Amino acid sequence: MLAARPRIGPYLRPIPLYRYPALDAMTGRGCGSSTRNHQPVGAFKVRGGVNLVSQLGPGERRRGVIAASTGNHGQSVAYAADLFGVRAVICVPEQV
């Protein structure tokens, strides 16, 4: 995870950590909630897509990427491919 930080940092903003006093009181501990919907595709998986595509070499980028997904993973790969100018094909099953 630490190795990915410099690769994804320029493209994704930090996720805010929100505190909820009522939750602290209920649990007897300091609790925080990080909301992933602040990321470009609304899910934490975008970090994996950006990390993956950012590491592709020139030949791999020319060939493009393909992913199979029913949701967030496909969106993250598509977002990252667009970010780096890489062609992407996302396969989505007709029935989930």
Short mmCIF file of N, CA, C and O in Angstrom, two decimals, residues 33-84:
data_model
loop_
_atom_site.label_atom_id
_atom_site.label_comp_id
_atom_site.label_asym_id
_atom_site.label_seq_id
_atom_site.Cartn_x
_atom_site.Cartn_y
_atom_site.Cartn_z
N SER A 33 -15.22 7.72 10.31
CA SER A 33 -15.79 7.10 9.12
C SER A 33 -15.17 7.76 7.90
O SER A 33 -15.17 8.98 7.77
N SER A 34 -14.61 6.94 7.03
CA SER A 34 -14.08 7.49 5.78
C SER A 34 -15.06 7.14 4.67
O SER A 34 -15.44 5.99 4.49
N THR A 35 -15.50 8.15 3.97
CA THR A 35 -16.52 7.96 2.95
C THR A 35 -15.87 7.90 1.58
O THR A 35 -15.33 8.88 1.09
N ARG A 36 -15.91 6.73 0.98
CA ARG A 36 -15.24 6.50 -0.30
C ARG A 36 -15.97 7.15 -1.46
O ARG A 36 -15.43 7.24 -2.56
N ASN A 37 -17.20 7.58 -1.24
CA ASN A 37 -17.94 8.19 -2.34
C ASN A 37 -17.39 9.54 -2.76
O ASN A 37 -17.86 10.13 -3.71
N HIS A 38 -16.36 10.02 -2.09
CA HIS A 38 -15.71 11.26 -2.50
C HIS A 38 -14.70 11.03 -3.64
O HIS A 38 -14.17 11.97 -4.19
N GLN A 39 -14.44 9.77 -3.96
CA GLN A 39 -13.52 9.45 -5.04
C GLN A 39 -14.24 9.57 -6.39
O GLN A 39 -15.46 9.53 -6.46
N PRO A 40 -13.49 9.69 -7.49
CA PRO A 40 -14.11 9.94 -8.79
C PRO A 40 -15.18 8.94 -9.21
O PRO A 40 -16.17 9.34 -9.80
N VAL A 41 -15.05 7.66 -8.93
CA VAL A 41 -16.08 6.70 -9.33
C VAL A 41 -16.95 6.30 -8.16
O VAL A 41 -17.78 5.39 -8.27
N GLY A 42 -16.78 6.95 -7.02
CA GLY A 42 -17.64 6.69 -5.86
C GLY A 42 -17.30 5.43 -5.10
O GLY A 42 -18.13 4.92 -4.36
N ALA A 43 -16.09 4.91 -5.28
CA ALA A 43 -15.71 3.66 -4.60
C ALA A 43 -14.20 3.63 -4.36
O ALA A 43 -13.43 4.23 -5.11
N PHE A 44 -13.80 2.89 -3.35
CA PHE A 44 -12.38 2.80 -3.02
C PHE A 44 -11.58 2.09 -4.10
O PHE A 44 -10.38 2.29 -4.24
N LYS A 45 -12.21 1.27 -4.91
CA LYS A 45 -11.49 0.48 -5.91
C LYS A 45 -10.79 1.33 -6.95
O LYS A 45 -9.90 0.85 -7.66
N VAL A 46 -11.14 2.59 -7.07
CA VAL A 46 -10.48 3.45 -8.04
C VAL A 46 -8.98 3.52 -7.77
O VAL A 46 -8.18 3.65 -8.69
N ARG A 47 -8.59 3.38 -6.52
CA ARG A 47 -7.15 3.41 -6.19
C ARG A 47 -6.43 2.26 -6.86
O ARG A 47 -5.33 2.43 -7.39
N GLY A 48 -7.03 1.09 -6.87
CA GLY A 48 -6.41 -0.07 -7.51
C GLY A 48 -6.28 0.10 -9.01
O GLY A 48 -5.27 -0.28 -9.61
N GLY A 49 -7.31 0.65 -9.63
CA GLY A 49 -7.26 0.88 -11.07
C GLY A 49 -6.17 1.86 -11.46
O GLY A 49 -5.42 1.64 -12.40
N VAL A 50 -6.09 2.97 -10.72
CA VAL A 50 -5.07 3.97 -11.00
C VAL A 50 -3.68 3.40 -10.75
O VAL A 50 -2.75 3.60 -11.54
N ASN A 51 -3.52 2.66 -9.67
CA ASN A 51 -2.24 2.05 -9.36
C ASN A 51 -1.82 1.09 -10.47
O ASN A 51 -0.67 1.10 -10.91
N LEU A 52 -2.74 0.26 -10.94
CA LEU A 52 -2.44 -0.70 -11.99
C LEU A 52 -2.03 -0.01 -13.29
O LEU A 52 -0.96 -0.27 -13.84
N VAL A 53 -2.88 0.85 -13.80
CA VAL A 53 -2.64 1.46 -15.11
C VAL A 53 -1.42 2.38 -15.07
O VAL A 53 -0.68 2.48 -16.05
N SER A 54 -1.16 3.01 -13.95
CA SER A 54 0.01 3.89 -13.85
C SER A 54 1.33 3.14 -14.01
O SER A 54 2.34 3.72 -14.38
N GLN A 55 1.31 1.83 -13.75
CA GLN A 55 2.54 1.03 -13.83
C GLN A 55 2.75 0.36 -15.18
O GLN A 55 3.78 -0.29 -15.39
N LEU A 56 1.81 0.51 -16.11
CA LEU A 56 1.96 -0.13 -17.41
C LEU A 56 3.08 0.53 -18.20
O LEU A 56 3.23 1.75 -18.20
N GLY A 57 3.84 -0.30 -18.89
CA GLY A 57 4.89 0.21 -19.77
C GLY A 57 4.29 0.71 -21.07
O GLY A 57 3.10 0.50 -21.35
N PRO A 58 5.11 1.36 -21.90
CA PRO A 58 4.60 1.92 -23.16
C PRO A 58 3.92 0.89 -24.07
O PRO A 58 2.87 1.17 -24.64
N GLY A 59 4.50 -0.30 -24.19
CA GLY A 59 3.89 -1.34 -25.03
C GLY A 59 2.56 -1.80 -24.49
O GLY A 59 1.60 -2.01 -25.24
N GLU A 60 2.50 -1.97 -23.19
CA GLU A 60 1.24 -2.38 -22.55
C GLU A 60 0.18 -1.30 -22.71
O GLU A 60 -0.99 -1.60 -22.96
N ARG A 61 0.58 -0.06 -22.60
CA ARG A 61 -0.39 1.03 -22.77
C ARG A 61 -0.92 1.07 -24.19
O ARG A 61 -2.10 1.34 -24.42
N ARG A 62 -0.06 0.79 -25.17
CA ARG A 62 -0.52 0.76 -26.57
C ARG A 62 -1.51 -0.37 -26.79
O ARG A 62 -2.47 -0.22 -27.56
N ARG A 63 -1.30 -1.52 -26.15
CA ARG A 63 -2.21 -2.66 -26.32
C ARG A 63 -3.53 -2.45 -25.60
O ARG A 63 -4.55 -3.00 -26.00
N GLY A 64 -3.53 -1.68 -24.53
CA GLY A 64 -4.76 -1.42 -23.79
C GLY A 64 -5.01 -2.44 -22.70
O GLY A 64 -4.20 -3.35 -22.48
N VAL A 65 -6.12 -2.28 -22.03
CA VAL A 65 -6.48 -3.16 -20.92
C VAL A 65 -7.89 -3.69 -21.11
O VAL A 65 -8.70 -3.10 -21.82
N ILE A 66 -8.15 -4.80 -20.47
CA ILE A 66 -9.48 -5.39 -20.49
C ILE A 66 -9.79 -5.85 -19.07
O ILE A 66 -8.90 -6.30 -18.34
N ALA A 67 -11.03 -5.68 -18.65
CA ALA A 67 -11.44 -6.09 -17.31
C ALA A 67 -12.85 -6.67 -17.39
O ALA A 67 -13.65 -6.28 -18.24
N ALA A 68 -13.12 -7.60 -16.50
CA ALA A 68 -14.47 -8.15 -16.35
C ALA A 68 -14.98 -7.73 -14.98
O ALA A 68 -14.28 -7.90 -13.98
N SER A 69 -16.17 -7.16 -14.94
CA SER A 69 -16.66 -6.62 -13.68
C SER A 69 -18.16 -6.42 -13.74
O SER A 69 -18.73 -6.20 -14.81
N THR A 70 -18.78 -6.47 -12.57
CA THR A 70 -20.20 -6.13 -12.47
C THR A 70 -20.39 -4.74 -11.88
O THR A 70 -21.52 -4.35 -11.61
N GLY A 71 -19.31 -4.00 -11.67
CA GLY A 71 -19.50 -2.68 -11.06
C GLY A 71 -18.24 -1.88 -10.85
O GLY A 71 -17.59 -1.44 -11.79
N ASN A 72 -17.87 -1.71 -9.58
CA ASN A 72 -16.82 -0.77 -9.19
C ASN A 72 -15.46 -1.05 -9.81
O ASN A 72 -14.74 -0.12 -10.17
N HIS A 73 -15.07 -2.31 -9.92
CA HIS A 73 -13.77 -2.62 -10.50
C HIS A 73 -13.69 -2.14 -11.95
O HIS A 73 -12.72 -1.50 -12.35
N GLY A 74 -14.70 -2.44 -12.72
CA GLY A 74 -14.73 -2.00 -14.11
C GLY A 74 -14.70 -0.49 -14.23
O GLY A 74 -14.01 0.07 -15.09
N GLN A 75 -15.45 0.18 -13.37
CA GLN A 75 -15.44 1.64 -13.38
C GLN A 75 -14.05 2.18 -13.05
O GLN A 75 -13.61 3.16 -13.65
N SER A 76 -13.37 1.55 -12.11
CA SER A 76 -12.05 2.04 -11.73
C SER A 76 -11.04 1.85 -12.84
O SER A 76 -10.23 2.72 -13.11
N VAL A 77 -11.09 0.71 -13.52
CA VAL A 77 -10.17 0.46 -14.63
C VAL A 77 -10.48 1.43 -15.78
O VAL A 77 -9.56 1.99 -16.38
N ALA A 78 -11.74 1.64 -16.07
CA ALA A 78 -12.12 2.57 -17.14
C ALA A 78 -11.67 3.99 -16.80
O ALA A 78 -11.14 4.70 -17.67
N TYR A 79 -11.87 4.42 -15.57
CA TYR A 79 -11.45 5.75 -15.16
C TYR A 79 -9.94 5.91 -15.30
O TYR A 79 -9.44 6.89 -15.86
N ALA A 80 -9.18 4.92 -14.80
CA ALA A 80 -7.72 4.99 -14.85
C ALA A 80 -7.22 4.96 -16.29
O ALA A 80 -6.30 5.69 -16.65
N ALA A 81 -7.84 4.13 -17.11
CA ALA A 81 -7.43 4.07 -18.52
C ALA A 81 -7.63 5.43 -19.19
O ALA A 81 -6.76 5.91 -19.92
N ASP A 82 -8.75 6.06 -18.94
CA ASP A 82 -9.01 7.38 -19.50
C ASP A 82 -7.99 8.40 -18.99
O ASP A 82 -7.48 9.22 -19.76
N LEU A 83 -7.67 8.31 -17.72
CA LEU A 83 -6.72 9.23 -17.10
C LEU A 83 -5.35 9.15 -17.77
O LEU A 83 -4.69 10.17 -17.98
N PHE A 84 -4.93 7.94 -18.15
CA PHE A 84 -3.61 7.74 -18.73
C PHE A 84 -3.63 7.57 -20.25
O PHE A 84 -2.61 7.24 -20.85
#
